[in-house]
C-alpha cells in the first residue's frame, strides 16, 4: 500500500511555475528521500500535502484519503517537522509535549506515557531543561518527538538535517531509521549523503519536475561505475604506473583514481600491473554516488 500519492500536481505563483505535473508515490513503512536543490519546490510540495497550500492541478492522497485545501482531515495521519521548528522557550520538553497532546485531545495518561517514551527515543529524557537553552540539534530532536506524539502513519520532515553538524545529523538520521517500523517517513533534503545512508526510495526534483526516481539500487544501477581506484604499496610504484598507464588522478601519495572508466579499463590496468609485477594494496571499481547521478541528470 502507498501511504502518500501525488498525481499530476502543479503549482504556480503568478507567472512562475514551481511544480510541474508532479506524480510520485511513497510505499508504507519506507523511508523516502525527496531530493532537490534549494528552490526546487520541495517545501511547496510538503505544504500542499498538508493542505496548507492550494494546488492548481492534480490530486494528493494520504492513507487512501484525498487531501483538500483548507481542511485538516488527512492531517490526523501526518506528523510534521518543518525546517525551522519553533517552540515556547520557557517550557521544558515534557511541558511542551503535554501542551501539544492536550491541544490534539489526547488523554492525560496517554500524554504522559507517550511523552516519556518519545523523549527517551530522541535522547531528551532529562526533560527539566528549558527549551530556550537548546541547541539546533536538540530542537530538531524535540520537533521529531512532537511530530510522532499522535502515532502518525506518515512522518514528513522538511530539511531535518540542514544546518546541523555531523554529529547532529547522525543523531537525526538514526532516529528516523528507528521509527520506520511504526510509520512511513518522507524527508526532503539537498544533502545527498544523508539520503544514501537511510533511504529505501528516492525522487530527484529539478525545476519542479521529478527527473529520476526509484529504489536506491535501481538508481545506482542506472550507471554501473564511475571509474576505479588503485592503491599502491610504494609511492615510486604509483609514479612509474602513472607514467606508463596515463589518465589517472593522484589522490594522495599512494592512491590513483581513474574517473569515468569502464570495467574493461580496470581489467586492462590489472593486466598491466600483473605483467610488470607492480604490487598494490587495493584495486576497486567506484560505485556512482547520488551526487554524481543528480549532477549528471540536472546538467543535461
Coordinates of C-alpha atoms in Angstrom, one line a residue:
X1 CA 0.0 0.0 0.0
X2 CA 1.1 3.5 -0.8
X3 CA 0.9 5.9 2.2
X4 CA 1.3 9.0 0.0
X5 CA 0.3 9.6 -3.6
X6 CA 0.7 12.7 -5.8
X7 CA -0.9 12.5 -9.2
X8 CA -0.2 15.2 -11.9
X9 CA 0.2 18.0 -9.3
X10 CA 1.1 21.5 -10.5
X11 CA 1.5 24.8 -8.7
X12 CA 2.3 28.3 -9.9
X13 CA 3.0 31.6 -8.0
X14 CA 1.9 34.2 -10.5
X15 CA 3.7 33.5 -13.8
X16 CA 6.3 31.3 -12.1
X17 CA 5.7 27.6 -12.4
X18 CA 7.1 26.0 -9.2
X19 CA 5.7 22.4 -9.5
X20 CA 5.1 20.8 -12.9
X21 CA 2.9 17.8 -13.4
X22 CA 4.4 16.1 -10.3
X23 CA 3.5 12.4 -9.8
X24 CA 5.0 10.1 -7.1
X25 CA 4.1 7.5 -4.5
X26 CA 5.6 6.6 -1.2
X27 CA 5.2 3.0 0.0
X28 CA 4.1 2.2 3.5
X29 CA 6.9 1.8 6.1
X30 CA 9.5 3.1 3.8
X31 CA 12.0 5.9 4.2
X32 CA 11.6 8.1 1.1
X33 CA 14.1 10.8 0.2
X34 CA 12.8 13.9 -1.7
X35 CA 15.9 15.4 -3.2
X36 CA 16.4 18.8 -4.8
X37 CA 18.4 22.0 -4.8
X38 CA 17.2 24.9 -2.7
X39 CA 14.2 26.4 -4.5
X40 CA 13.4 23.2 -6.4
X41 CA 9.9 23.1 -4.9
X42 CA 10.3 20.6 -2.0
X43 CA 8.7 22.8 0.7
X44 CA 5.9 23.8 -1.7
X45 CA 5.1 20.2 -2.2
X46 CA 5.1 19.4 1.5
X47 CA 2.7 22.3 2.2
X48 CA 0.3 21.0 -0.5
X49 CA 0.4 17.5 1.1
X50 CA -0.5 19.2 4.4
X51 CA -3.4 21.1 2.9
X52 CA -1.8 24.4 3.7
X53 CA -1.3 25.5 0.1
X54 CA -3.8 25.1 -2.7
X55 CA -2.6 23.2 -5.7
X56 CA -3.5 24.3 -9.2
X57 CA -4.0 20.9 -10.7
X58 CA -3.8 17.2 -9.7
X59 CA -4.7 15.2 -6.7
X60 CA -3.0 14.2 -3.4
X61 CA -3.9 11.2 -1.3
X62 CA -2.7 10.3 2.2
X63 CA -3.5 6.9 3.6
X64 CA -6.1 6.5 0.9
X65 CA -7.9 9.8 1.7
X66 CA -7.9 12.8 -0.6
X67 CA -6.2 15.9 0.6
X68 CA -8.4 19.0 0.4
X69 CA -7.0 22.5 0.8
X70 CA -8.2 24.3 3.9
X71 CA -9.3 21.1 5.6
X72 CA -7.3 19.0 8.1
X73 CA -9.0 15.6 8.0
X74 CA -6.0 13.9 6.4
X75 CA -3.6 15.6 8.8
X76 CA -4.7 13.2 11.5
X77 CA -2.4 10.7 9.8
X78 CA 0.5 13.0 9.5
X79 CA 3.3 14.2 11.8
X80 CA 5.2 17.2 10.5
X81 CA 8.7 18.6 11.3
X82 CA 9.3 22.0 9.5
X83 CA 12.8 23.0 8.5
X84 CA 12.9 25.5 11.4
X85 CA 10.6 24.4 14.2
X86 CA 9.5 27.0 16.7
X87 CA 8.8 26.4 20.4
X88 CA 7.9 28.2 23.6
X89 CA 11.3 28.7 25.0
X90 CA 10.1 29.0 28.6
X91 CA 8.7 25.4 28.6
X92 CA 10.6 22.2 29.3
X93 CA 10.3 19.3 26.7
X94 CA 7.8 17.5 28.8
X95 CA 5.7 20.6 29.3
X96 CA 5.8 21.3 25.6
X97 CA 4.7 17.7 24.6
X98 CA 2.0 17.8 27.3
X99 CA 0.6 21.1 25.7
X100 CA 0.7 19.5 22.2
X101 CA -1.1 16.4 23.5
X102 CA -3.8 18.5 25.2
X103 CA -4.4 20.6 22.0
X104 CA -4.9 17.4 20.0
X105 CA -7.3 15.9 22.5
X106 CA -5.1 13.1 23.9
X107 CA -5.9 11.7 27.4
X108 CA -3.6 12.7 30.3
X109 CA -2.4 9.2 30.9
X110 CA -1.5 8.6 27.3
X111 CA 0.2 12.0 27.1
X112 CA 2.5 11.3 30.0
X113 CA 3.4 7.7 28.8
X114 CA 3.9 8.7 25.2
X115 CA 5.9 11.8 26.1
X116 CA 8.3 9.9 28.3
X117 CA 8.7 7.2 25.6
X118 CA 9.5 9.8 22.9
X119 CA 11.8 11.9 24.9
X120 CA 13.9 8.8 25.6
X121 CA 13.8 7.9 21.9
X122 CA 15.2 11.3 20.9
X123 CA 17.7 11.5 23.7
X124 CA 16.0 14.2 25.8
X125 CA 14.8 12.1 28.7
X126 CA 16.4 14.6 31.1
X127 CA 13.5 16.8 30.4
X128 CA 13.8 19.6 33.0
X129 CA 15.9 22.0 30.9
X130 CA 14.1 25.0 29.3
X131 CA 13.8 24.9 25.5
X132 CA 15.4 28.3 25.2
X133 CA 18.7 26.8 26.1
X134 CA 18.6 24.1 23.4
X135 CA 21.0 23.8 20.5
X136 CA 19.7 23.5 17.0
X137 CA 20.1 19.7 17.1
X138 CA 18.2 19.4 20.3
X139 CA 15.3 21.4 18.9
X140 CA 15.2 19.2 15.8
X141 CA 15.1 16.1 18.1
X142 CA 12.3 17.7 20.1
X143 CA 10.5 18.5 16.9
X144 CA 10.6 14.8 15.9
X145 CA 9.2 13.8 19.3
X146 CA 6.3 16.3 18.8
X147 CA 5.7 15.1 15.2
X148 CA 5.4 11.5 16.5
X149 CA 3.2 12.2 19.5
X150 CA 0.0 11.1 17.9
X151 CA 1.5 8.0 16.3
X152 CA 1.2 9.2 12.7
X153 CA 1.1 6.9 9.8
X154 CA 3.2 9.4 7.8
X155 CA 6.1 11.5 9.2
X156 CA 7.1 14.4 7.0
X157 CA 10.4 16.1 7.7
X158 CA 11.4 19.2 5.7
X159 CA 15.2 19.5 5.6
X160 CA 15.6 17.9 9.1
X161 CA 19.5 17.9 9.0
X162 CA 20.2 21.2 7.4
X163 CA 22.5 23.5 9.4
X164 CA 23.4 20.6 11.8
X165 CA 27.0 19.4 12.4
X166 CA 27.9 15.8 11.5
X167 CA 27.1 14.5 15.0
X168 CA 23.7 16.2 15.0
X169 CA 22.9 14.9 11.5
X170 CA 23.8 11.4 12.5
X171 CA 21.5 11.6 15.6
X172 CA 18.6 12.8 13.5
X173 CA 19.1 10.1 10.8
X174 CA 19.4 7.4 13.5
X175 CA 16.1 8.5 15.0
X176 CA 14.4 8.4 11.6
X177 CA 15.7 5.0 10.9
X178 CA 14.4 3.7 14.2
X179 CA 10.8 4.8 13.7
X180 CA 10.2 3.2 10.3
X181 CA 8.7 0.1 11.9
X182 CA 5.8 2.3 13.1
X183 CA 5.5 5.0 10.4
X184 CA 6.3 5.9 6.9
X185 CA 9.0 8.6 6.6
X186 CA 9.4 11.2 3.8
X187 CA 12.1 13.8 4.2
X188 CA 13.1 16.5 1.8
X189 CA 16.8 17.4 1.6
X190 CA 19.6 18.7 -0.5
X191 CA 22.2 16.7 1.4
X192 CA 22.6 13.6 -0.7
X193 CA 24.9 11.7 1.6
X194 CA 22.0 11.7 4.2
X195 CA 19.7 10.1 1.7
X196 CA 22.3 7.4 0.8
X197 CA 22.5 6.4 4.5
X198 CA 18.9 5.6 5.3
X199 CA 16.5 5.8 2.3
X200 CA 14.8 3.0 0.5
X201 CA 13.5 5.1 -2.3
X202 CA 14.3 8.5 -3.7
X203 CA 12.9 11.1 -6.1
X204 CA 15.0 13.8 -7.7
X205 CA 13.2 17.1 -8.1
X206 CA 14.6 19.6 -10.5
X207 CA 12.8 22.8 -11.7
X208 CA 9.5 21.5 -10.3
X209 CA 9.6 18.1 -12.0
X210 CA 10.7 14.6 -10.9
X211 CA 13.6 13.8 -13.2
X212 CA 14.5 10.5 -11.6
X213 CA 13.0 8.2 -9.1
X214 CA 13.3 4.6 -7.8
X215 CA 14.8 2.4 -5.2
X216 CA 18.4 3.1 -4.2
X217 CA 19.5 0.0 -6.0
X218 CA 17.6 1.0 -9.2
X219 CA 19.0 4.5 -9.2
X220 CA 22.6 3.4 -8.8
X221 CA 22.2 0.7 -11.4
X222 CA 21.5 3.4 -14.0
X223 CA 25.2 3.9 -14.2
X224 CA 27.2 0.9 -13.2
X225 CA 30.5 2.6 -12.5
X226 CA 32.2 5.9 -12.3
X227 CA 35.7 4.5 -12.6
X228 CA 38.2 2.7 -10.4
X229 CA 41.0 3.3 -7.9
X230 CA 44.4 1.8 -7.5
X231 CA 46.1 1.9 -4.1
X232 CA 49.9 1.1 -4.2
X233 CA 52.3 -0.2 -1.6
X234 CA 55.1 2.2 -2.5
X235 CA 55.0 5.8 -3.8
X236 CA 57.6 5.1 -6.5
X237 CA 55.3 2.4 -8.0
X238 CA 52.5 5.0 -8.3
X239 CA 54.9 7.3 -10.2
X240 CA 56.0 4.5 -12.6
X241 CA 52.5 3.3 -13.2
X242 CA 51.0 6.8 -13.8
X243 CA 53.7 7.4 -16.5
X244 CA 53.1 4.1 -18.2
X245 CA 49.3 4.0 -17.8
X246 CA 48.2 7.6 -18.1
X247 CA 44.7 9.1 -17.3
X248 CA 44.7 8.7 -13.5
X249 CA 44.4 11.5 -10.9
X250 CA 46.6 11.3 -7.9
X251 CA 44.5 11.5 -4.6
X252 CA 47.5 11.1 -2.2
X253 CA 51.0 9.6 -2.3
X254 CA 49.6 6.0 -2.7
X255 CA 46.2 6.4 -4.3
X256 CA 45.4 6.9 -8.0
X257 CA 41.9 7.4 -9.3
X258 CA 40.7 6.8 -12.9
X259 CA 37.4 8.6 -13.4
X260 CA 34.7 7.7 -16.0
X261 CA 36.3 4.4 -16.8
X262 CA 34.7 1.1 -17.6
X263 CA 35.2 -2.4 -16.2
X264 CA 37.2 -3.2 -19.3
X265 CA 39.6 -0.3 -18.5
X266 CA 40.0 -1.7 -15.0
X267 CA 40.8 -5.2 -16.4
X268 CA 43.4 -3.7 -18.7
X269 CA 45.1 -1.9 -15.7
X270 CA 45.1 -5.2 -13.8
X271 CA 46.8 -7.0 -16.6
X272 CA 49.3 -4.1 -16.9
X273 CA 50.1 -4.3 -13.2
X274 CA 50.5 -8.1 -13.3
X275 CA 52.8 -8.1 -16.3
X276 CA 55.1 -5.6 -14.7
X277 CA 55.0 -7.2 -11.2
X278 CA 53.8 -4.0 -9.5
X279 CA 52.5 -4.8 -6.1
X280 CA 49.3 -3.0 -4.9
X281 CA 47.2 -2.9 -1.8
X282 CA 43.8 -2.4 -3.5
X283 CA 42.1 -2.1 -6.9
X284 CA 38.4 -1.2 -6.7
X285 CA 35.6 -0.2 -9.0
X286 CA 33.9 3.0 -7.8
X287 CA 30.1 3.0 -7.4
X288 CA 28.3 6.1 -8.5
X289 CA 27.1 8.3 -5.7
X290 CA 23.8 10.0 -5.6
X291 CA 25.6 13.3 -6.0
X292 CA 27.2 12.0 -9.2
X293 CA 23.9 10.9 -10.6
X294 CA 22.0 14.0 -9.6
X295 CA 24.5 16.4 -11.1
X296 CA 24.6 14.3 -14.3
X297 CA 20.8 14.5 -14.6
X298 CA 20.3 18.2 -13.8
X299 CA 23.1 19.3 -16.1
X300 CA 21.6 17.5 -19.2

